Tab-separated table of N, CA and C in Angstrom:
chain	number	residue	atom	x	y	z
A	1077	MET	N	-11.298	-10.672	-5.211
A	1077	MET	CA	-10.069	-10.228	-6.004
A	1077	MET	C	-9.417	-8.631	-5.564
A	1078	TYR	N	-8.312	-9.260	-5.564
A	1078	TYR	CA	-7.473	-7.843	-5.225
A	1078	TYR	C	-7.249	-6.560	-6.211
A	1079	ASP	N	-7.241	-5.564	-5.292
A	1079	ASP	CA	-6.907	-4.094	-6.717
A	1079	ASP	C	-5.275	-4.415	-6.213
A	1080	TYR	N	-4.525	-4.544	-7.420
A	1080	TYR	CA	-3.095	-4.908	-7.230
A	1080	TYR	C	-2.571	-3.143	-7.276
A	1081	LYS	N	-3.039	-1.851	-7.845
A	1081	LYS	CA	-3.141	-0.684	-8.159
A	1081	LYS	C	-3.149	-0.197	-6.481
A	1082	ALA	N	-4.245	-0.778	-5.692
A	1082	ALA	CA	-4.279	-0.473	-4.259
A	1082	ALA	C	-2.780	-0.710	-3.446
A	1083	MET	N	-2.986	-2.471	-4.040
A	1083	MET	CA	-1.640	-3.177	-3.084
A	1083	MET	C	-0.427	-2.506	-3.519
A	1084	ASN	N	-0.004	-2.102	-4.338
A	1084	ASN	CA	0.589	-1.184	-4.826
A	1084	ASN	C	1.254	0.105	-4.220
A	1085	VAL	N	0.489	0.972	-4.159
A	1085	VAL	CA	0.035	2.111	-3.223
A	1085	VAL	C	0.710	1.937	-2.225
A	1086	PHE	N	-0.097	1.102	-1.384
A	1086	PHE	CA	0.559	0.323	0.298
A	1086	PHE	C	1.507	-0.298	0.197
A	1087	VAL	N	2.135	-0.644	-0.412
A	1087	VAL	CA	3.532	-0.715	-0.805
A	1087	VAL	C	4.362	0.031	-0.209
A	1088	THR	N	4.114	0.863	-1.459
A	1088	THR	CA	4.755	2.341	-1.205
A	1088	THR	C	4.448	3.097	-0.242
A	1089	VAL	N	3.384	3.145	-0.064
A	1089	VAL	CA	3.375	3.874	1.377
A	1089	VAL	C	4.110	3.708	2.615
A	1090	VAL	N	4.012	1.930	2.841
A	1090	VAL	CA	4.552	1.332	3.712
A	1090	VAL	C	6.354	1.663	3.876
A	1091	GLU	N	6.824	1.610	2.557
A	1091	GLU	CA	8.187	1.767	1.821
A	1091	GLU	C	8.916	3.248	2.268
A	1092	GLN	N	7.767	4.057	1.519
A	1092	GLN	CA	7.869	5.732	2.121
A	1092	GLN	C	7.968	6.092	3.266
A	1093	GLY	N	7.003	5.298	3.683
A	1093	GLY	CA	7.683	6.164	5.067
A	1093	GLY	C	6.221	7.241	5.779
A	1094	SER	N	5.482	7.657	4.322
A	1094	SER	CA	4.599	8.569	4.994
A	1094	SER	C	3.513	8.934	3.131
A	1095	MET	N	2.546	8.773	3.392
A	1095	MET	CA	1.250	9.084	2.159
A	1095	MET	C	2.005	10.540	1.265
A	1096	GLN	N	2.462	11.584	1.589
A	1096	GLN	CA	3.094	12.459	0.727
A	1096	GLN	C	4.374	12.278	0.256
A	1097	ALA	N	5.499	11.119	0.681
A	1097	ALA	CA	6.239	10.946	0.121
A	1097	ALA	C	5.969	9.304	-0.634
A	1098	ALA	N	4.967	9.166	-1.176
A	1098	ALA	CA	4.284	7.634	-1.992
A	1098	ALA	C	3.461	8.539	-2.673
A	1099	ALA	N	3.202	9.599	-2.435
A	1099	ALA	CA	2.374	10.425	-3.514
A	1099	ALA	C	3.323	10.787	-4.974
A	1100	ASP	N	4.364	11.559	-3.854
A	1100	ASP	CA	5.847	11.918	-5.054
A	1100	ASP	C	6.503	10.935	-5.766
A	1101	ARG	N	6.596	10.112	-5.068
A	1101	ARG	CA	7.091	8.781	-5.674
A	1101	ARG	C	5.757	8.579	-6.978
A	1102	LEU	N	4.814	8.241	-6.527
A	1102	LEU	CA	4.430	7.814	-7.877
A	1102	LEU	C	3.192	9.204	-8.563
A	1103	LEU	N	3.740	9.719	-8.739
A	1103	LEU	CA	3.732	11.538	-9.329
A	1103	LEU	C	1.834	10.807	-8.785
A	1104	THR	N	1.609	11.253	-7.902
A	1104	THR	CA	-0.104	11.989	-7.076
A	1104	THR	C	-0.361	12.641	-6.098
A	1105	THR	N	-1.371	12.362	-5.414
A	1105	THR	CA	-1.615	13.587	-4.422
A	1105	THR	C	-1.949	12.336	-3.495
A	1106	PRO	N	-1.727	13.344	-2.022
A	1106	PRO	CA	-1.710	12.558	-1.044
A	1106	PRO	C	-3.056	12.366	-0.713
A	1107	SER	N	-3.843	12.872	-1.385
A	1107	SER	CA	-5.820	12.954	-0.892
A	1107	SER	C	-5.812	10.886	-1.762
A	1108	ALA	N	-5.145	10.671	-2.874
A	1108	ALA	CA	-5.771	10.098	-3.899
A	1108	ALA	C	-5.061	9.212	-3.329
A	1109	ILE	N	-4.164	8.548	-2.510
A	1109	ILE	CA	-3.089	7.729	-1.828
A	1109	ILE	C	-4.096	7.407	-0.918
A	1110	THR	N	-4.539	8.233	0.104
A	1110	THR	CA	-5.309	8.010	1.082
A	1110	THR	C	-6.566	7.251	0.863
A	1111	GLN	N	-7.461	7.883	-0.016
A	1111	GLN	CA	-8.381	7.152	-0.339
A	1111	GLN	C	-8.259	5.508	-1.036
A	1112	SER	N	-6.982	5.642	-1.909
A	1112	SER	CA	-6.777	4.232	-2.044
A	1112	SER	C	-6.283	3.195	-1.146
A	1113	ILE	N	-5.657	4.043	-0.053
A	1113	ILE	CA	-5.367	3.063	1.200
A	1113	ILE	C	-7.193	2.968	1.981
A	1114	GLN	N	-7.805	3.869	2.066
A	1114	GLN	CA	-8.910	3.797	2.498
A	1114	GLN	C	-10.442	2.368	1.993
A	1115	LYS	N	-9.776	2.598	0.382
A	1115	LYS	CA	-10.906	2.030	-0.409
A	1115	LYS	C	-10.315	0.247	-0.103
A	1116	LEU	N	-9.172	-0.010	0.028
A	1116	LEU	CA	-8.291	-1.215	0.334
A	1116	LEU	C	-8.846	-1.799	1.492
A	1117	GLU	N	-8.471	-0.902	2.285
A	1117	GLU	CA	-9.038	-1.218	4.024
A	1117	GLU	C	-10.730	-1.511	4.043
A	1118	SER	N	-10.981	-0.560	3.285
A	1118	SER	CA	-13.088	-1.451	3.543
A	1118	SER	C	-13.337	-2.747	2.426
A	1119	HIS	N	-12.238	-2.796	1.511
A	1119	HIS	CA	-12.308	-3.981	0.759
A	1119	HIS	C	-12.360	-5.080	1.502
A	1120	LEU	N	-10.793	-5.086	2.364
A	1120	LEU	CA	-10.417	-6.289	3.224
A	1120	LEU	C	-11.082	-6.458	4.207
A	1121	ASN	N	-11.629	-4.926	5.061
A	1121	ASN	CA	-12.441	-5.179	6.258
A	1121	ASN	C	-11.482	-5.675	7.540
A	1122	ILE	N	-10.351	-4.591	7.296
A	1122	ILE	CA	-9.395	-4.119	7.983
A	1122	ILE	C	-8.701	-3.758	8.050
A	1123	LYS	N	-8.207	-2.904	9.160
A	1123	LYS	CA	-7.241	-1.715	9.064
A	1123	LYS	C	-5.974	-1.980	9.189
A	1124	LEU	N	-5.510	-1.098	7.968
A	1124	LEU	CA	-4.366	-1.979	7.838
A	1124	LEU	C	-3.128	-0.661	8.254
A	1125	LEU	N	-3.274	0.426	8.635
A	1125	LEU	CA	-2.419	1.601	8.993
A	1125	LEU	C	-2.933	2.578	10.385
A	1126	ASN	N	-2.178	2.865	11.600
A	1126	ASN	CA	-2.591	3.697	12.126
A	1126	ASN	C	-1.871	4.848	11.964
A	1127	ARG	N	-2.687	5.754	11.936
A	1127	ARG	CA	-2.491	7.020	11.107
A	1127	ARG	C	-2.475	8.378	12.281
A	1128	THR	N	-1.428	8.835	12.245
A	1128	THR	CA	-1.525	10.654	13.476
A	1128	THR	C	-1.170	11.181	12.254
A	1129	THR	N	-1.137	12.394	12.754
A	1129	THR	CA	-0.555	13.961	11.765
A	1129	THR	C	0.678	13.467	11.837
A	1130	ARG	N	1.456	12.857	12.867
A	1130	ARG	CA	3.127	13.153	13.065
A	1130	ARG	C	3.625	11.655	12.658
A	1131	LYS	N	2.978	10.548	12.332
A	1131	LYS	CA	3.291	8.812	12.432
A	1131	LYS	C	2.417	8.400	11.775
A	1132	LEU	N	3.367	7.223	10.863
A	1132	LEU	CA	2.625	6.155	9.985
A	1132	LEU	C	2.625	4.732	10.849
A	1133	SER	N	1.447	4.258	11.230
A	1133	SER	CA	2.288	2.461	11.393
A	1133	SER	C	1.295	1.480	11.477
A	1134	LEU	N	2.161	0.593	11.112
A	1134	LEU	CA	1.600	-1.223	10.376
A	1134	LEU	C	0.629	-1.312	11.746
A	1135	THR	N	-0.770	-1.556	11.147
A	1135	THR	CA	-0.825	-2.628	11.996
A	1135	THR	C	-0.664	-4.406	12.125
A	1136	GLU	N	-0.982	-4.649	13.097
A	1136	GLU	CA	-0.523	-6.223	13.393
A	1136	GLU	C	-1.446	-6.659	11.317
A	1137	ALA	N	-2.413	-6.480	11.342
A	1137	ALA	CA	-3.278	-7.094	9.771
A	1137	ALA	C	-2.177	-6.592	8.528
A	1138	GLY	N	-1.926	-5.353	8.877
A	1138	GLY	CA	-1.551	-4.517	8.165
A	1138	GLY	C	0.302	-5.193	8.024
A	1139	GLU	N	0.884	-5.186	9.066
A	1139	GLU	CA	2.089	-5.815	8.939
A	1139	GLU	C	1.864	-7.131	8.081
A	1140	ALA	N	1.143	-8.079	7.819
A	1140	ALA	CA	0.786	-9.304	7.598
A	1140	ALA	C	0.349	-9.512	6.135
A	1141	PHE	N	-0.462	-8.193	5.760
A	1141	PHE	CA	-0.405	-7.682	4.255
A	1141	PHE	C	0.309	-7.177	3.809
A	1142	TYR	N	1.426	-6.193	4.173
A	1142	TYR	CA	2.625	-5.938	3.379
A	1142	TYR	C	3.622	-6.923	3.195
A	1143	HIS	N	3.881	-7.977	4.443
A	1143	HIS	CA	4.375	-8.874	3.472
A	1143	HIS	C	3.967	-9.685	2.095
A	1144	HIS	N	2.756	-9.632	2.355
A	1144	HIS	CA	1.901	-10.390	1.364
A	1144	HIS	C	1.958	-9.846	-0.131
A	1145	ALA	N	1.498	-8.449	-0.040
A	1145	ALA	CA	1.429	-7.549	-0.960
A	1145	ALA	C	2.586	-7.010	-1.542
A	1146	SER	N	3.907	-7.044	-0.831
A	1146	SER	CA	5.490	-7.140	-1.263
A	1146	SER	C	6.024	-8.420	-2.324
A	1147	GLN	N	5.393	-9.728	-1.401
A	1147	GLN	CA	5.929	-10.194	-2.560
A	1147	GLN	C	5.076	-11.045	-3.783
A	1148	MET	N	3.540	-10.518	-3.621
A	1148	MET	CA	3.178	-10.382	-4.550
A	1148	MET	C	3.994	-9.155	-5.638
A	1149	GLN	N	3.904	-7.668	-5.087
A	1149	GLN	CA	4.885	-7.507	-6.469
A	1149	GLN	C	6.429	-7.715	-6.964
A	1150	LYS	N	6.890	-7.920	-6.004
A	1150	LYS	CA	8.685	-8.794	-5.915
A	1150	LYS	C	8.655	-9.671	-7.178
A	1151	SER	N	7.162	-10.657	-7.037
A	1151	SER	CA	7.295	-11.986	-8.135
A	1151	SER	C	6.989	-11.175	-9.400
A	1152	ALA	N	6.337	-10.346	-9.194
A	1152	ALA	CA	5.712	-9.736	-10.527
A	1152	ALA	C	6.413	-8.829	-11.564
A	1153	GLU	N	7.406	-8.615	-10.467
A	1153	GLU	CA	8.443	-7.926	-11.246
A	1153	GLU	C	9.885	-8.625	-11.931
A	1154	GLU	N	9.491	-9.493	-11.112
A	1154	GLU	CA	10.626	-10.687	-11.967
A	1154	GLU	C	10.213	-11.451	-12.762
A	1155	TYR	N	8.870	-11.185	-13.348
A	1155	TYR	CA	8.584	-11.807	-14.348
A	1155	TYR	C	8.007	-10.810	-15.450
A	1156	GLY	N	8.554	-9.878	-15.257
A	1156	GLY	CA	8.502	-9.073	-16.260
A	1156	GLY	C	6.813	-7.905	-16.238
A	1157	GLU	N	6.088	-8.684	-15.182
A	1157	GLU	CA	4.967	-8.049	-14.732
A	1157	GLU	C	4.819	-6.438	-14.062
A	1158	GLY	N	5.879	-5.511	-13.934
A	1158	GLY	CA	6.343	-4.854	-12.829
A	1158	GLY	C	4.585	-3.862	-12.788
A	1159	PRO	N	4.440	-3.446	-11.775
A	1159	PRO	CA	3.537	-2.658	-11.797
A	1159	PRO	C	3.174	-1.667	-12.363
A	1160	SER	N	2.227	-1.014	-12.966
A	1160	SER	CA	1.839	0.011	-14.121
A	1160	SER	C	1.645	1.266	-13.609
A	1161	VAL	N	1.629	1.544	-12.269
A	1161	VAL	CA	1.334	2.259	-11.598
A	1161	VAL	C	2.126	3.537	-11.669
Protein backbone atom coordinates (compact mmCIF):
# COMPACT_ATOMS: atom_id res chain seq x y z
CA MET A 1 0.00 0.00 0.00
CA TYR A 2 1.23 3.48 -0.84
CA ASP A 3 1.86 6.17 1.74
CA TYR A 4 0.09 8.99 -0.11
CA LYS A 5 1.33 11.67 2.28
CA ALA A 6 4.94 10.62 1.69
CA MET A 7 4.29 10.54 -2.06
CA ASN A 8 2.99 14.12 -1.87
CA VAL A 9 6.09 15.13 0.08
CA PHE A 10 8.30 13.49 -2.57
CA VAL A 11 6.50 15.26 -5.43
CA THR A 12 6.79 18.58 -3.58
CA VAL A 13 10.54 18.08 -2.99
CA VAL A 14 11.09 17.37 -6.69
CA GLU A 15 8.98 20.31 -7.82
CA GLN A 16 10.47 22.74 -5.29
CA GLY A 17 14.03 21.56 -5.88
CA SER A 18 15.08 21.25 -2.24
CA MET A 19 14.08 19.84 1.13
CA GLN A 20 14.00 23.33 2.64
CA ALA A 21 11.73 24.74 -0.07
CA ALA A 22 9.43 21.72 0.25
CA ALA A 23 9.35 22.16 4.03
CA ASP A 24 8.43 25.82 3.61
CA ARG A 25 5.69 24.93 1.12
CA LEU A 26 4.27 22.15 3.32
CA LEU A 27 4.65 24.16 6.54
CA THR A 28 6.89 21.62 8.21
CA THR A 29 10.58 21.14 8.97
CA PRO A 30 13.34 19.95 6.64
CA SER A 31 13.92 17.12 9.12
CA ALA A 32 10.32 15.93 8.73
CA ILE A 33 10.70 16.08 4.94
CA THR A 34 13.91 14.03 5.08
CA GLN A 35 12.31 11.44 7.35
CA SER A 36 9.31 11.14 5.04
CA ILE A 37 11.53 10.61 1.98
CA GLN A 38 13.67 8.06 3.84
CA LYS A 39 10.55 6.19 4.95
CA LEU A 40 9.24 6.14 1.37
CA GLU A 41 12.59 4.91 0.02
CA SER A 42 12.71 2.22 2.69
CA HIS A 43 9.13 1.13 1.98
CA LEU A 44 9.78 0.96 -1.77
CA ASN A 45 13.26 -0.50 -1.25
CA ILE A 46 14.70 1.91 -3.84
CA LYS A 47 16.72 5.10 -3.75
CA LEU A 48 14.66 7.97 -5.17
CA LEU A 49 17.02 10.92 -4.70
CA ASN A 50 20.74 11.55 -4.88
CA ARG A 51 21.50 14.07 -2.16
CA THR A 52 24.54 16.23 -1.60
CA THR A 53 24.89 19.29 0.59
CA ARG A 54 24.34 21.47 -2.47
CA LYS A 55 22.12 19.53 -4.84
CA LEU A 56 19.24 17.08 -5.15
CA SER A 57 18.80 14.95 -8.23
CA LEU A 58 16.48 12.12 -9.12
CA THR A 59 17.75 8.60 -9.58
CA GLU A 60 16.44 6.71 -12.59
CA ALA A 61 13.92 4.97 -10.30
CA GLY A 62 13.11 8.33 -8.70
CA GLU A 63 12.33 9.81 -12.11
CA ALA A 64 9.91 6.99 -12.92
CA PHE A 65 8.32 7.14 -9.48
CA TYR A 66 7.98 10.94 -9.68
CA HIS A 67 5.98 10.66 -12.91
CA HIS A 68 3.76 7.98 -11.35
CA ALA A 69 3.23 9.89 -8.08
CA SER A 70 2.71 13.22 -9.85
CA GLN A 71 0.09 11.73 -12.14
CA MET A 72 -1.72 10.16 -9.16
CA GLN A 73 -1.68 13.52 -7.38
CA LYS A 74 -3.06 15.34 -10.43
CA SER A 75 -5.79 12.74 -10.88
CA ALA A 76 -6.81 13.05 -7.24
CA GLU A 77 -6.94 16.84 -7.51
CA GLU A 78 -9.11 16.60 -10.63
CA TYR A 79 -11.63 14.56 -8.69
CA GLY A 80 -11.61 16.91 -5.72
CA GLU A 81 -9.58 14.60 -3.54
CA GLY A 82 -6.46 16.74 -3.40
CA PRO A 83 -3.69 16.10 -0.88
CA SER A 84 -4.53 16.97 2.69
CA VAL A 85 -0.96 17.81 3.67
